[in-house]
Amino acid sequence: MNQRMLDAVNKQIQAEFQSAYIYLSMSAQFEGMKMSGAANWMRIQWQEETFHATKLFDHVIRRGKTPVLFQLDQPTATFDSALEAFEQVLEHERHVTKLIHDLYEVAVEEKDYAMQTLLHWYIDEQVEEEENAEAIIDSIRLAGNSGQGLFLVDRELGLRAAAPAGE
Ligand code: FEO
């Protein structure tokens, strides 16, 4: 792995940990709103993002390099409703998808074939991330973003369990 590739991967590790931090902050906000199901969903998402970061971290080490961990920003985004929160999730995941695609471009330009193979997993994962957020937004809209409908959506979100490592 050359220096340009390493620099780019270090930035992506930061972005994944930053995502984890954002979702943990959202989990806290949902706890404050007494929406324990959505809080659970965000907490699982925090775990997933931590896994995304660590998978890149481990790859760098396996390639004989040393990852650098950059500083994270304090999550400042707030929301007034579940709909607003998941719209923020979707927007954020679209941003991450672009970052992954940009990283893939670097891997292609630098002819880093091992990184390209690894990033195929992330490209697929981003399709799933956006799909999940879109599905939840649809459910909240159908439920009317309040009352009993939202209560049922929250209960559904509470059923999300941690995926086995690597999924
Ligand atoms: Fe690791 Fe949600 O992107």
mmCIF file of C-alpha atoms and ligand atoms in Angstrom:
data_model
loop_
_atom_site.group_PDB
_atom_site.id
_atom_site.type_symbol
_atom_site.label_atom_id
_atom_site.label_comp_id
_atom_site.label_asym_id
_atom_site.label_seq_id
_atom_site.Cartn_x
_atom_site.Cartn_y
_atom_site.Cartn_z
ATOM 1 C CA MET A 1 0.000 0.000 0.000
ATOM 2 C CA ASN A 2 1.535 3.306 -1.018
ATOM 3 C CA GLN A 3 1.370 6.535 0.973
ATOM 4 C CA ARG A 4 -1.467 8.089 -1.047
ATOM 5 C CA MET A 5 -3.606 4.985 -0.496
ATOM 6 C CA LEU A 6 -2.729 4.889 3.202
ATOM 7 C CA ASP A 7 -3.612 8.563 3.661
ATOM 8 C CA ALA A 8 -6.967 7.989 1.964
ATOM 9 C CA VAL A 9 -7.748 4.911 4.073
ATOM 10 C CA ASN A 10 -6.822 6.743 7.282
ATOM 11 C CA LYS A 11 -9.382 9.414 6.351
ATOM 12 C CA GLN A 12 -12.020 6.750 5.740
ATOM 13 C CA ILE A 13 -11.284 5.136 9.110
ATOM 14 C CA GLN A 14 -11.922 8.560 10.644
ATOM 15 C CA ALA A 15 -15.154 8.947 8.653
ATOM 16 C CA GLU A 16 -16.429 5.563 9.842
ATOM 17 C CA PHE A 17 -15.632 6.318 13.485
ATOM 18 C CA GLN A 18 -17.230 9.748 12.988
ATOM 19 C CA SER A 19 -20.357 7.990 11.702
ATOM 20 C CA ALA A 20 -20.341 5.764 14.781
ATOM 21 C CA TYR A 21 -20.088 8.848 16.985
ATOM 22 C CA ILE A 22 -22.991 10.561 15.182
ATOM 23 C CA TYR A 23 -25.245 7.518 15.560
ATOM 24 C CA LEU A 24 -24.409 7.086 19.242
ATOM 25 C CA SER A 25 -25.361 10.726 19.736
ATOM 26 C CA MET A 26 -28.635 10.066 17.910
ATOM 27 C CA SER A 27 -29.208 7.055 20.168
ATOM 28 C CA ALA A 28 -28.879 9.319 23.191
ATOM 29 C CA GLN A 29 -31.354 11.808 21.709
ATOM 30 C CA PHE A 30 -33.886 9.054 21.038
ATOM 31 C CA GLU A 31 -33.522 7.830 24.636
ATOM 32 C CA GLY A 32 -34.397 11.389 25.682
ATOM 33 C CA MET A 33 -37.490 11.234 23.464
ATOM 34 C CA LYS A 34 -38.503 7.935 25.124
ATOM 35 C CA MET A 35 -38.185 6.132 21.789
ATOM 36 C CA SER A 36 -36.194 3.168 23.019
ATOM 37 C CA GLY A 37 -36.622 1.196 19.785
ATOM 38 C CA ALA A 38 -35.052 3.911 17.636
ATOM 39 C CA ALA A 39 -32.381 4.356 20.309
ATOM 40 C CA ASN A 40 -31.608 0.646 20.017
ATOM 41 C CA TRP A 41 -31.428 0.887 16.191
ATOM 42 C CA MET A 42 -28.947 3.748 16.468
ATOM 43 C CA ARG A 43 -26.863 1.883 19.017
ATOM 44 C CA ILE A 44 -26.620 -1.128 16.684
ATOM 45 C CA GLN A 45 -25.678 1.285 13.904
ATOM 46 C CA TRP A 46 -22.917 2.652 16.138
ATOM 47 C CA GLN A 47 -21.582 -0.908 16.459
ATOM 48 C CA GLU A 48 -21.755 -1.427 12.698
ATOM 49 C CA GLU A 49 -19.858 1.775 11.982
ATOM 50 C CA THR A 50 -17.227 0.832 14.522
ATOM 51 C CA PHE A 51 -16.902 -2.472 12.684
ATOM 52 C CA HIS A 52 -16.562 -0.654 9.336
ATOM 53 C CA ALA A 53 -13.736 1.441 10.767
ATOM 54 C CA THR A 54 -12.002 -1.503 12.393
ATOM 55 C CA LYS A 55 -12.180 -3.646 9.255
ATOM 56 C CA LEU A 56 -10.179 -0.973 7.394
ATOM 57 C CA PHE A 57 -7.868 -0.542 10.387
ATOM 58 C CA ASP A 58 -7.144 -4.290 10.403
ATOM 59 C CA HIS A 59 -6.547 -4.338 6.658
ATOM 60 C CA VAL A 60 -3.931 -1.601 6.959
ATOM 61 C CA ILE A 61 -2.157 -3.605 9.667
ATOM 62 C CA ARG A 62 -2.305 -6.804 7.616
ATOM 63 C CA ARG A 63 -0.610 -4.890 4.799
ATOM 64 C CA GLY A 64 2.274 -4.046 7.099
ATOM 65 C CA LYS A 65 1.373 -0.389 7.660
ATOM 66 C CA THR A 66 0.321 1.575 10.735
ATOM 67 C CA PRO A 67 -3.078 3.279 10.696
ATOM 68 C CA VAL A 68 -3.297 6.821 12.045
ATOM 69 C CA LEU A 69 -6.369 7.756 14.071
ATOM 70 C CA PHE A 70 -7.481 11.335 13.487
ATOM 71 C CA GLN A 71 -9.523 13.500 15.805
ATOM 72 C CA LEU A 72 -13.317 13.196 15.758
ATOM 73 C CA ASP A 73 -15.787 16.091 15.779
ATOM 74 C CA GLN A 74 -18.461 16.498 18.411
ATOM 75 C CA PRO A 75 -21.801 15.449 16.889
ATOM 76 C CA THR A 76 -23.956 18.576 16.941
ATOM 77 C CA ALA A 77 -26.927 17.635 14.752
ATOM 78 C CA THR A 78 -30.245 17.555 16.536
ATOM 79 C CA PHE A 79 -33.705 16.535 15.378
ATOM 80 C CA ASP A 80 -37.299 17.171 16.402
ATOM 81 C CA SER A 81 -38.828 13.970 15.089
ATOM 82 C CA ALA A 82 -37.983 10.411 14.097
ATOM 83 C CA LEU A 83 -38.610 11.331 10.462
ATOM 84 C CA GLU A 84 -36.071 14.150 10.618
ATOM 85 C CA ALA A 85 -33.543 11.848 12.314
ATOM 86 C CA PHE A 86 -33.748 9.145 9.661
ATOM 87 C CA GLU A 87 -33.650 11.722 6.881
ATOM 88 C CA GLN A 88 -30.366 12.847 8.438
ATOM 89 C CA VAL A 89 -29.213 9.203 8.471
ATOM 90 C CA LEU A 90 -30.010 8.825 4.772
ATOM 91 C CA GLU A 91 -28.247 12.059 3.895
ATOM 92 C CA HIS A 92 -25.214 10.992 5.913
ATOM 93 C CA GLU A 93 -25.103 7.548 4.309
ATOM 94 C CA ARG A 94 -25.264 9.102 0.831
ATOM 95 C CA HIS A 95 -22.260 11.180 1.844
ATOM 96 C CA VAL A 96 -20.416 8.056 3.047
ATOM 97 C CA THR A 97 -21.261 6.269 -0.205
ATOM 98 C CA LYS A 98 -19.526 9.064 -2.080
ATOM 99 C CA LEU A 99 -16.494 8.767 0.216
ATOM 100 C CA ILE A 100 -16.307 5.015 -0.438
ATOM 101 C CA HIS A 101 -16.562 5.553 -4.188
ATOM 102 C CA ASP A 102 -13.818 8.196 -4.033
ATOM 103 C CA LEU A 103 -11.650 5.791 -2.045
ATOM 104 C CA TYR A 104 -12.247 3.107 -4.644
ATOM 105 C CA GLU A 105 -11.118 5.530 -7.352
ATOM 106 C CA VAL A 106 -7.846 6.008 -5.491
ATOM 107 C CA ALA A 107 -7.429 2.223 -5.224
ATOM 108 C CA VAL A 108 -7.962 1.926 -8.987
ATOM 109 C CA GLU A 109 -5.567 4.763 -9.799
ATOM 110 C CA GLU A 110 -2.907 3.335 -7.487
ATOM 111 C CA LYS A 111 -3.486 -0.189 -8.859
ATOM 112 C CA ASP A 112 -4.079 -1.411 -5.296
ATOM 113 C CA TYR A 113 -5.962 -4.606 -6.141
ATOM 114 C CA ALA A 114 -6.233 -5.877 -2.569
ATOM 115 C CA MET A 115 -7.859 -2.608 -1.541
ATOM 116 C CA GLN A 116 -10.235 -2.765 -4.492
ATOM 117 C CA THR A 117 -11.364 -6.235 -3.410
ATOM 118 C CA LEU A 118 -11.875 -5.087 0.171
ATOM 119 C CA LEU A 119 -13.834 -2.050 -0.976
ATOM 120 C CA HIS A 120 -16.291 -4.193 -2.943
ATOM 121 C CA TRP A 121 -17.662 -5.190 0.464
ATOM 122 C CA TYR A 122 -18.066 -1.519 1.426
ATOM 123 C CA ILE A 123 -19.725 -0.631 -1.863
ATOM 124 C CA ASP A 124 -22.324 -3.368 -1.289
ATOM 125 C CA GLU A 125 -22.692 -2.326 2.332
ATOM 126 C CA GLN A 126 -23.506 1.246 1.314
ATOM 127 C CA VAL A 127 -26.323 0.030 -0.936
ATOM 128 C CA GLU A 128 -27.743 -1.717 2.129
ATOM 129 C CA GLU A 129 -27.186 1.299 4.392
ATOM 130 C CA GLU A 130 -29.136 3.619 2.087
ATOM 131 C CA GLU A 131 -31.827 1.009 1.495
ATOM 132 C CA ASN A 132 -32.332 0.526 5.256
ATOM 133 C CA ALA A 133 -32.646 4.242 5.915
ATOM 134 C CA GLU A 134 -35.082 4.675 3.015
ATOM 135 C CA ALA A 135 -37.235 1.794 4.266
ATOM 136 C CA ILE A 136 -37.448 3.289 7.762
ATOM 137 C CA ILE A 137 -38.340 6.719 6.347
ATOM 138 C CA ASP A 138 -41.132 5.074 4.326
ATOM 139 C CA SER A 139 -42.429 3.293 7.446
ATOM 140 C CA ILE A 140 -42.426 6.478 9.509
ATOM 141 C CA ARG A 141 -44.239 8.358 6.746
ATOM 142 C CA LEU A 142 -46.840 5.611 6.484
ATOM 143 C CA ALA A 143 -47.255 5.707 10.259
ATOM 144 C CA GLY A 144 -47.839 9.455 10.134
ATOM 145 C CA ASN A 145 -44.719 10.331 12.202
ATOM 146 C CA SER A 146 -46.686 10.317 15.471
ATOM 147 C CA GLY A 147 -49.070 8.451 17.742
ATOM 148 C CA GLN A 148 -49.770 4.742 17.633
ATOM 149 C CA GLY A 149 -48.270 4.293 14.166
ATOM 150 C CA LEU A 150 -44.957 5.693 15.305
ATOM 151 C CA PHE A 151 -45.151 3.581 18.458
ATOM 152 C CA LEU A 152 -45.326 0.464 16.264
ATOM 153 C CA VAL A 153 -42.406 1.611 14.115
ATOM 154 C CA ASP A 154 -40.384 2.241 17.276
ATOM 155 C CA ARG A 155 -41.199 -1.245 18.508
ATOM 156 C CA GLU A 156 -40.021 -2.657 15.160
ATOM 157 C CA LEU A 157 -36.762 -0.694 15.379
ATOM 158 C CA GLY A 158 -36.280 -2.126 18.840
ATOM 159 C CA LEU A 159 -36.081 -5.611 17.338
ATOM 160 C CA ARG A 160 -32.889 -4.840 15.426
ATOM 161 C CA ALA A 161 -30.125 -7.044 16.753
ATOM 162 C CA ALA A 162 -26.396 -6.795 16.237
ATOM 163 C CA ALA A 163 -25.302 -8.521 13.037
ATOM 164 C CA PRO A 164 -22.627 -11.177 13.278
ATOM 165 C CA ALA A 165 -19.204 -9.667 12.579
ATOM 166 C CA GLY A 166 -18.661 -9.079 8.889
ATOM 167 C CA GLU A 167 -22.289 -8.663 7.883
HETATM 168 FE FE1 FEO B 1 -19.986 2.846 7.404
HETATM 169 FE FE2 FEO B 1 -22.867 3.737 7.431
HETATM 170 O O1 FEO B 1 -21.296 3.694 6.572
#
